[in-house]
PDB file of C-alpha atoms and ligand atoms in Angstrom:
ATOM      1  CA  UNK A1424       0.000   0.000   0.000  1.00 83.00           C
ATOM      2  CA  UNK A1425       1.070   3.534  -0.679  1.00 87.00           C
ATOM      3  CA  UNK A1426      -0.453   6.997  -0.335  1.00 93.00           C
ATOM      4  CA  UNK A1427      -1.306   8.893  -3.502  1.00 95.00           C
ATOM      5  CA  UNK A1428       0.698  12.119  -3.823  1.00 94.00           C
ATOM      6  CA  UNK A1429      -2.372  13.989  -5.004  1.00 94.00           C
ATOM      7  CA  UNK A1430      -5.407  12.780  -3.048  1.00 94.00           C
ATOM      8  CA  UNK A1431      -3.482  11.110  -0.191  1.00 93.00           C
ATOM      9  CA  UNK A1432      -5.722   8.019  -0.369  1.00 93.00           C
ATOM     10  CA  UNK A1433      -4.090   4.649   0.071  1.00 93.00           C
ATOM     11  CA  UNK A1434      -3.781   2.610  -3.103  1.00 91.00           C
ATOM     12  CA  UNK A1435      -2.172  -0.585  -4.335  1.00 88.00           C
ATOM     13  CA  UNK A1436       0.350   0.190  -7.063  1.00 82.00           C
ATOM     14  CA  UNK A1437      -0.321  -1.856 -10.202  1.00 76.00           C
ATOM     15  CA  UNK A1438       2.197  -4.566 -11.072  1.00 70.00           C
ATOM     16  CA  UNK A1439       2.907  -4.868 -14.753  1.00 64.00           C
ATOM     17  CA  UNK A1440       3.871  -8.099 -16.427  1.00 60.00           C
ATOM     18  CA  UNK A1441       7.140  -6.660 -17.759  1.00 57.00           C
ATOM     19  CA  UNK A1442       8.025  -5.524 -14.264  1.00 59.00           C
ATOM     20  CA  UNK A1443       8.018  -9.034 -12.834  1.00 58.00           C
ATOM     21  CA  UNK A1444      10.560 -10.358 -15.300  1.00 59.00           C
ATOM     22  CA  UNK A1445      12.704  -7.324 -15.689  1.00 55.00           C
ATOM     23  CA  UNK A1446      15.865  -6.747 -13.733  1.00 51.00           C
ATOM     24  CA  UNK A1447      15.659  -3.059 -14.458  1.00 50.00           C
ATOM     25  CA  UNK A1448      14.547  -0.835 -11.659  1.00 55.00           C
ATOM     26  CA  UNK A1449      11.066   0.475 -12.332  1.00 62.00           C
ATOM     27  CA  UNK A1450       9.832   3.803 -11.083  1.00 73.00           C
ATOM     28  CA  UNK A1451       7.231   3.152  -8.398  1.00 79.00           C
ATOM     29  CA  UNK A1452       3.794   4.581  -9.150  1.00 88.00           C
ATOM     30  CA  UNK A1453       3.147   7.765  -7.178  1.00 91.00           C
ATOM     31  CA  UNK A1454      -0.512   8.468  -7.847  1.00 93.00           C
ATOM     32  CA  UNK A1455      -3.667   6.384  -7.721  1.00 94.00           C
ATOM     33  CA  UNK A1456      -5.589   5.350 -10.792  1.00 92.00           C
ATOM     34  CA  UNK A1457      -8.412   7.753  -9.983  1.00 94.00           C
ATOM     35  CA  UNK A1458      -6.041  10.749  -9.976  1.00 95.00           C
ATOM     36  CA  UNK A1459      -4.192   9.512 -13.049  1.00 94.00           C
ATOM     37  CA  UNK A1460      -7.491   9.436 -14.970  1.00 95.00           C
ATOM     38  CA  UNK A1461      -8.013  13.141 -14.320  1.00 96.00           C
ATOM     39  CA  UNK A1462      -5.177  13.883 -16.726  1.00 97.00           C
ATOM     40  CA  UNK A1463      -6.448  13.782 -20.273  1.00 96.00           C
ATOM     41  CA  UNK A1464      -4.124  12.276 -22.868  1.00 97.00           C
ATOM     42  CA  UNK A1465      -3.878  13.967 -26.258  1.00 97.00           C
ATOM     43  CA  UNK A1466      -5.678  12.021 -28.966  1.00 95.00           C
ATOM     44  CA  UNK A1467      -4.197  11.099 -32.346  1.00 94.00           C
ATOM     45  CA  UNK A1468      -6.003  13.982 -34.062  1.00 95.00           C
ATOM     46  CA  UNK A1469      -3.270  16.479 -33.510  1.00 96.00           C
ATOM     47  CA  UNK A1470      -1.256  19.185 -35.174  1.00 97.00           C
ATOM     48  CA  UNK A1471       1.670  17.554 -36.978  1.00 97.00           C
ATOM     49  CA  UNK A1472       3.990  20.300 -35.725  1.00 98.00           C
ATOM     50  CA  UNK A1473       3.112  21.106 -32.088  1.00 98.00           C
ATOM     51  CA  UNK A1474       0.853  18.148 -31.087  1.00 97.00           C
ATOM     52  CA  UNK A1475      -2.190  20.301 -30.250  1.00 97.00           C
ATOM     53  CA  UNK A1476      -5.468  18.387 -30.486  1.00 96.00           C
ATOM     54  CA  UNK A1477      -7.586  19.508 -33.422  1.00 94.00           C
ATOM     55  CA  UNK A1478     -10.975  18.594 -34.889  1.00 91.00           C
ATOM     56  CA  UNK A1479      -9.535  18.396 -38.382  1.00 91.00           C
ATOM     57  CA  UNK A1480      -6.605  19.545 -40.504  1.00 92.00           C
ATOM     58  CA  UNK A1481      -2.881  18.965 -40.155  1.00 95.00           C
ATOM     59  CA  UNK A1482      -1.475  22.252 -38.878  1.00 97.00           C
ATOM     60  CA  UNK A1483      -3.030  24.383 -36.113  1.00 97.00           C
ATOM     61  CA  UNK A1484      -3.523  28.144 -36.266  1.00 96.00           C
ATOM     62  CA  UNK A1485      -0.653  28.819 -33.850  1.00 96.00           C
ATOM     63  CA  UNK A1486       1.761  26.858 -36.032  1.00 98.00           C
ATOM     64  CA  UNK A1487       0.504  28.552 -39.177  1.00 97.00           C
ATOM     65  CA  UNK A1488       1.438  31.861 -37.567  1.00 96.00           C
ATOM     66  CA  UNK A1489       4.859  30.541 -36.609  1.00 97.00           C
ATOM     67  CA  UNK A1490       5.279  29.177 -40.124  1.00 97.00           C
ATOM     68  CA  UNK A1491       4.805  32.608 -41.615  1.00 97.00           C
ATOM     69  CA  UNK A1492       6.817  34.409 -38.929  1.00 96.00           C
ATOM     70  CA  UNK A1493       9.765  32.018 -39.270  1.00 97.00           C
ATOM     71  CA  UNK A1494       9.443  31.411 -43.031  1.00 97.00           C
ATOM     72  CA  UNK A1495       8.704  27.734 -42.526  1.00 96.00           C
ATOM     73  CA  UNK A1496      11.358  27.061 -39.901  1.00 97.00           C
ATOM     74  CA  UNK A1497       8.892  25.682 -37.340  1.00 98.00           C
ATOM     75  CA  UNK A1498       9.647  23.873 -34.096  1.00 98.00           C
ATOM     76  CA  UNK A1499       8.426  20.292 -33.792  1.00 98.00           C
ATOM     77  CA  UNK A1500       6.987  19.857 -30.294  1.00 98.00           C
ATOM     78  CA  UNK A1501       6.253  16.534 -28.590  1.00 98.00           C
ATOM     79  CA  UNK A1502       3.412  16.645 -26.044  1.00 98.00           C
ATOM     80  CA  UNK A1503       1.343  14.116 -24.118  1.00 98.00           C
ATOM     81  CA  UNK A1504      -1.549  15.745 -22.272  1.00 98.00           C
ATOM     82  CA  UNK A1505      -4.189  18.382 -22.713  1.00 96.00           C
ATOM     83  CA  UNK A1506      -3.968  21.328 -20.342  1.00 95.00           C
ATOM     84  CA  UNK A1507      -7.203  20.724 -18.398  1.00 96.00           C
ATOM     85  CA  UNK A1508      -8.432  21.680 -14.916  1.00 97.00           C
ATOM     86  CA  UNK A1509      -6.554  18.818 -13.226  1.00 96.00           C
ATOM     87  CA  UNK A1510      -3.321  20.013 -14.805  1.00 96.00           C
ATOM     88  CA  UNK A1511      -4.023  23.587 -13.910  1.00 96.00           C
ATOM     89  CA  UNK A1512      -4.456  22.643 -10.246  1.00 96.00           C
ATOM     90  CA  UNK A1513      -1.320  20.533 -10.295  1.00 96.00           C
ATOM     91  CA  UNK A1514       0.753  23.334 -11.812  1.00 95.00           C
ATOM     92  CA  UNK A1515      -0.578  25.927  -9.379  1.00 93.00           C
ATOM     93  CA  UNK A1516       0.411  23.726  -6.452  1.00 94.00           C
ATOM     94  CA  UNK A1517       3.780  22.941  -7.987  1.00 94.00           C
ATOM     95  CA  UNK A1518       4.814  26.336  -9.315  1.00 90.00           C
ATOM     96  CA  UNK A1519       2.939  28.930  -7.297  1.00 86.00           C
ATOM     97  CA  UNK A1520       2.962  27.163  -3.969  1.00 86.00           C
ATOM     98  CA  UNK A1521       6.324  25.545  -4.697  1.00 87.00           C
ATOM     99  CA  UNK A1522       5.342  22.014  -3.677  1.00 91.00           C
ATOM    100  CA  UNK A1523       8.570  20.296  -4.721  1.00 93.00           C
ATOM    101  CA  UNK A1524       7.321  16.739  -4.221  1.00 94.00           C
ATOM    102  CA  UNK A1525       4.791  17.201  -7.035  1.00 95.00           C
ATOM    103  CA  UNK A1526       7.590  17.012  -9.581  1.00 95.00           C
ATOM    104  CA  UNK A1527       7.257  13.257  -9.059  1.00 95.00           C
ATOM    105  CA  UNK A1528       3.704  13.342 -10.411  1.00 96.00           C
ATOM    106  CA  UNK A1529       4.907  15.208 -13.495  1.00 96.00           C
ATOM    107  CA  UNK A1530       7.725  12.700 -13.899  1.00 95.00           C
ATOM    108  CA  UNK A1531       5.261   9.863 -13.754  1.00 93.00           C
ATOM    109  CA  UNK A1532       3.267  11.385 -16.595  1.00 95.00           C
ATOM    110  CA  UNK A1533       6.170  11.725 -19.018  1.00 95.00           C
ATOM    111  CA  UNK A1534       8.786   9.216 -17.978  1.00 92.00           C
ATOM    112  CA  UNK A1535       7.719   6.340 -20.263  1.00 91.00           C
ATOM    113  CA  UNK A1536       7.545   8.551 -23.333  1.00 95.00           C
ATOM    114  CA  UNK A1537      10.925  10.198 -22.740  1.00 95.00           C
ATOM    115  CA  UNK A1538      12.502   6.779 -22.368  1.00 91.00           C
ATOM    116  CA  UNK A1539      11.307   5.886 -25.860  1.00 92.00           C
ATOM    117  CA  UNK A1540      12.592   8.895 -27.779  1.00 94.00           C
ATOM    118  CA  UNK A1541      16.292   9.437 -28.306  1.00 92.00           C
ATOM    119  CA  UNK A1542      18.135  12.761 -28.299  1.00 96.00           C
ATOM    120  CA  UNK A1543      21.790  13.644 -27.714  1.00 95.00           C
ATOM    121  CA  UNK A1544      21.170  16.661 -25.469  1.00 96.00           C
ATOM    122  CA  UNK A1545      18.301  17.584 -23.177  1.00 97.00           C
ATOM    123  CA  UNK A1546      18.109  21.312 -22.470  1.00 97.00           C
ATOM    124  CA  UNK A1547      15.601  22.544 -19.870  1.00 98.00           C
ATOM    125  CA  UNK A1548      13.906  25.920 -20.266  1.00 97.00           C
ATOM    126  CA  UNK A1549      15.353  27.948 -17.371  1.00 94.00           C
ATOM    127  CA  UNK A1550      13.434  29.722 -14.647  1.00 86.00           C
ATOM    128  CA  UNK A1551      14.213  33.412 -14.100  1.00 82.00           C
ATOM    129  CA  UNK A1552      16.682  34.092 -11.260  1.00 82.00           C
ATOM    130  CA  UNK A1553      13.933  35.829  -9.210  1.00 83.00           C
ATOM    131  CA  UNK A1554      11.540  32.894  -9.440  1.00 82.00           C
ATOM    132  CA  UNK A1555      14.219  30.401  -8.635  1.00 82.00           C
ATOM    133  CA  UNK A1556      15.110  32.358  -5.533  1.00 82.00           C
ATOM    134  CA  UNK A1557      11.466  32.573  -4.475  1.00 83.00           C
ATOM    135  CA  UNK A1558      10.772  28.843  -4.850  1.00 82.00           C
ATOM    136  CA  UNK A1559      14.241  27.582  -3.943  1.00 86.00           C
ATOM    137  CA  UNK A1560      14.298  25.329  -6.988  1.00 90.00           C
ATOM    138  CA  UNK A1561      14.165  25.467 -10.769  1.00 93.00           C
ATOM    139  CA  UNK A1562      10.714  24.122 -11.655  1.00 94.00           C
ATOM    140  CA  UNK A1563      11.574  22.660 -15.057  1.00 96.00           C
ATOM    141  CA  UNK A1564      14.986  21.173 -14.224  1.00 96.00           C
ATOM    142  CA  UNK A1565      13.482  19.612 -11.092  1.00 95.00           C
ATOM    143  CA  UNK A1566      11.031  17.599 -13.208  1.00 96.00           C
ATOM    144  CA  UNK A1567      13.540  16.246 -15.704  1.00 97.00           C
ATOM    145  CA  UNK A1568      16.724  15.993 -13.701  1.00 95.00           C
ATOM    146  CA  UNK A1569      15.767  12.628 -12.168  1.00 91.00           C
ATOM    147  CA  UNK A1570      14.829  11.127 -15.529  1.00 92.00           C
ATOM    148  CA  UNK A1571      17.347  12.456 -18.063  1.00 95.00           C
ATOM    149  CA  UNK A1572      20.906  13.712 -18.215  1.00 94.00           C
ATOM    150  CA  UNK A1573      20.426  17.440 -18.611  1.00 96.00           C
ATOM    151  CA  UNK A1574      22.665  19.941 -20.363  1.00 95.00           C
ATOM    152  CA  UNK A1575      21.521  23.273 -18.880  1.00 95.00           C
ATOM    153  CA  UNK A1576      22.772  25.397 -21.749  1.00 95.00           C
ATOM    154  CA  UNK A1577      20.217  28.159 -21.423  1.00 96.00           C
ATOM    155  CA  UNK A1578      20.138  30.960 -18.907  1.00 94.00           C
ATOM    156  CA  UNK A1579      17.383  33.516 -18.380  1.00 92.00           C
ATOM    157  CA  UNK A1580      18.047  37.203 -17.908  1.00 88.00           C
ATOM    158  CA  UNK A1581      17.023  38.744 -14.611  1.00 83.00           C
ATOM    159  CA  UNK A1582      13.966  40.982 -14.749  1.00 77.00           C
ATOM    160  CA  UNK A1583      12.110  38.932 -17.382  1.00 71.00           C
ATOM    161  CA  UNK A1584       8.609  38.081 -16.172  1.00 64.00           C
ATOM    162  CA  UNK A1585       7.149  34.589 -16.211  1.00 64.00           C
ATOM    163  CA  UNK A1586       4.745  33.781 -19.047  1.00 62.00           C
ATOM    164  CA  UNK A1587       2.069  32.594 -16.640  1.00 63.00           C
ATOM    165  CA  UNK A1588       1.347  36.154 -15.543  1.00 68.00           C
ATOM    166  CA  UNK A1589       0.509  37.377 -19.036  1.00 75.00           C
ATOM    167  CA  UNK A1590      -2.397  37.176 -21.476  1.00 82.00           C
ATOM    168  CA  UNK A1591      -1.947  35.661 -24.940  1.00 81.00           C
ATOM    169  CA  UNK A1592      -1.135  38.910 -26.714  1.00 82.00           C
ATOM    170  CA  UNK A1593       1.430  39.902 -24.101  1.00 82.00           C
ATOM    171  CA  UNK A1594       3.004  36.468 -24.240  1.00 79.00           C
ATOM    172  CA  UNK A1595       3.516  36.678 -27.983  1.00 81.00           C
ATOM    173  CA  UNK A1596       5.193  40.082 -27.652  1.00 82.00           C
ATOM    174  CA  UNK A1597       7.608  38.934 -24.947  1.00 84.00           C
ATOM    175  CA  UNK A1598      11.172  39.774 -25.964  1.00 87.00           C
ATOM    176  CA  UNK A1599      13.941  37.174 -26.097  1.00 90.00           C
ATOM    177  CA  UNK A1600      15.206  36.633 -22.547  1.00 90.00           C
ATOM    178  CA  UNK A1601      17.396  33.563 -22.993  1.00 95.00           C
ATOM    179  CA  UNK A1602      21.127  33.362 -23.490  1.00 95.00           C
ATOM    180  CA  UNK A1603      23.589  30.516 -23.864  1.00 94.00           C
ATOM    181  CA  UNK A1604      25.458  29.878 -20.642  1.00 92.00           C
ATOM    182  CA  UNK A1605      29.073  29.803 -21.744  1.00 88.00           C
ATOM    183  CA  UNK A1606      30.140  28.154 -18.493  1.00 88.00           C
ATOM    184  CA  UNK A1607      28.422  24.905 -19.407  1.00 86.00           C
ATOM    185  CA  UNK A1608      30.905  22.528 -20.991  1.00 84.00           C
ATOM    186  CA  UNK A1609      29.664  20.846 -24.163  1.00 83.00           C
ATOM    187  CA  UNK A1610      31.140  18.227 -26.429  1.00 79.00           C
ATOM    188  CA  UNK A1611      32.124  19.260 -29.918  1.00 77.00           C
ATOM    189  CA  UNK A1612      29.475  16.896 -31.341  1.00 81.00           C
ATOM    190  CA  UNK A1613      26.661  19.129 -30.043  1.00 82.00           C
ATOM    191  CA  UNK A1614      27.172  21.166 -33.209  1.00 81.00           C
ATOM    192  CA  UNK A1615      25.475  18.528 -35.333  1.00 85.00           C
ATOM    193  CA  UNK A1616      23.637  16.689 -32.542  1.00 93.00           C
ATOM    194  CA  UNK A1617      19.961  16.293 -31.744  1.00 96.00           C
ATOM    195  CA  UNK A1618      18.742  18.645 -29.009  1.00 97.00           C
ATOM    196  CA  UNK A1619      15.435  18.352 -27.160  1.00 98.00           C
ATOM    197  CA  UNK A1620      14.291  21.468 -25.291  1.00 98.00           C
ATOM    198  CA  UNK A1621      12.215  20.619 -22.218  1.00 98.00           C
ATOM    199  CA  UNK A1622       9.309  22.626 -20.817  1.00 97.00           C
ATOM    200  CA  UNK A1623       6.167  21.868 -18.822  1.00 96.00           C
ATOM    201  CA  UNK A1624       3.400  23.530 -20.859  1.00 96.00           C
ATOM    202  CA  UNK A1625       3.282  24.734 -24.455  1.00 96.00           C
ATOM    203  CA  UNK A1626       0.837  27.643 -24.474  1.00 92.00           C
ATOM    204  CA  UNK A1627       1.531  30.022 -27.342  1.00 93.00           C
ATOM    205  CA  UNK A1628       4.905  28.525 -28.221  1.00 95.00           C
ATOM    206  CA  UNK A1629       6.636  31.860 -27.604  1.00 95.00           C
ATOM    207  CA  UNK A1630       8.933  30.557 -24.852  1.00 94.00           C
ATOM    208  CA  UNK A1631       9.983  27.455 -26.737  1.00 97.00           C
ATOM    209  CA  UNK A1632      10.594  29.369 -29.971  1.00 97.00           C
ATOM    210  CA  UNK A1633      12.795  31.814 -28.077  1.00 97.00           C
ATOM    211  CA  UNK A1634      14.713  28.919 -26.532  1.00 97.00           C
ATOM    212  CA  UNK A1635      15.056  27.334 -29.976  1.00 98.00           C
ATOM    213  CA  UNK A1636      16.210  30.611 -31.572  1.00 97.00           C
ATOM    214  CA  UNK A1637      18.850  31.058 -28.915  1.00 97.00           C
ATOM    215  CA  UNK A1638      20.211  27.528 -29.316  1.00 96.00           C
ATOM    216  CA  UNK A1639      20.060  27.704 -33.092  1.00 96.00           C
ATOM    217  CA  UNK A1640      22.142  30.834 -33.080  1.00 95.00           C
ATOM    218  CA  UNK A1641      24.789  29.091 -30.995  1.00 93.00           C
ATOM    219  CA  UNK A1642      24.575  25.772 -32.830  1.00 94.00           C
ATOM    220  CA  UNK A1643      23.225  26.445 -36.320  1.00 94.00           C
ATOM    221  CA  UNK A1644      23.652  22.866 -37.539  1.00 95.00           C
ATOM    222  CA  UNK A1645      22.045  21.125 -34.565  1.00 95.00           C
ATOM    223  CA  UNK A1646      18.658  19.453 -35.018  1.00 97.00           C
ATOM    224  CA  UNK A1647      16.351  20.985 -32.414  1.00 98.00           C
ATOM    225  CA  UNK A1648      12.931  19.813 -31.228  1.00 98.00           C
ATOM    226  CA  UNK A1649      10.982  20.413 -28.038  1.00 98.00           C
ATOM    227  CA  UNK A1650       8.959  18.526 -25.454  1.00 98.00           C
ATOM    228  CA  UNK A1651       6.178  19.788 -23.208  1.00 98.00           C
ATOM    229  CA  UNK A1652       4.038  17.603 -20.954  1.00 98.00           C
ATOM    230  CA  UNK A1653       0.951  19.614 -21.923  1.00 97.00           C
ATOM    231  CA  UNK A1654      -0.284  21.227 -25.084  1.00 96.00           C
TER     232      UNK A1654
HETATM  233 ZN1   ZN B 108      -5.106   9.861  -5.868  1.00 53.14          ZN
HETATM  234 ZN1   ZN B 109       0.458  23.331 -34.039  1.00 53.14          ZN
END
C-alpha cells in the first residue's frame, strides 16, 4: 500500500507483467488510478507540428502563424496531455505554492515517453533568477533531472517576467530573454547533434521558440525539437 501524492488516499500500485521479469529498476507509481485518470491524454487527431489536439486539418492556427513568422522554420513539439483543470491545479500547487514533491507526479506522466525517444542533449527551459530564488528550486529542471541527463545550456536574464502572468497577446510580444550559458561545458558533437528542449506547458509557443532561436544561433547545424508535458 502507498499513499497517492495527489489525493493522499491509500492505493495498491499496479504490477505490470514486464516488471516481474525485468531486472531493471522500475519507477514506483506515485498516484492512484483515480487521480491519473483526471489527466487527459492527447488524442491522435493532432497538429503535426506542435501536437495540439484539433478537430480536423494537419497544422493548427498557432503553427501557421509561426510558419509565416519564421518562413517555414517551425519547431516540432512533442506533447502528451491536454492542459485541463486537473493540470491547472497541479501546476498551481507545484509552481505557485512551490510544492517540490509534485515534480514526481509530473515525472510519472512523461517518464515512459521520454525513455522511448532518443536525443543527444536535453536542455531545460530555465526559470528566471527571481523565481528560482522565491521557490528555492528550478521548476523545469526539477522535473527532468531525475529522468534524463540534462545539459543546462540556457540561462534567463534577470527581470524577465514569467509567461504565466501574461495574457496571450502579451506572451507573444515577450522579448527574447534567454542566453547561452558559456560556463556549461559541451562536447564538440553538439554542433550537429539532436537537441530536445524541455518545458512543462506549451501555451503560445513563444517561450519554446525563443529557446530554440537562442540555441540555433549558438549551434546552427544542430537538429532541435521540443517537449512539453501539456499542449
Ligand atoms: Zn489519488
Ligand atoms: Zn500546431
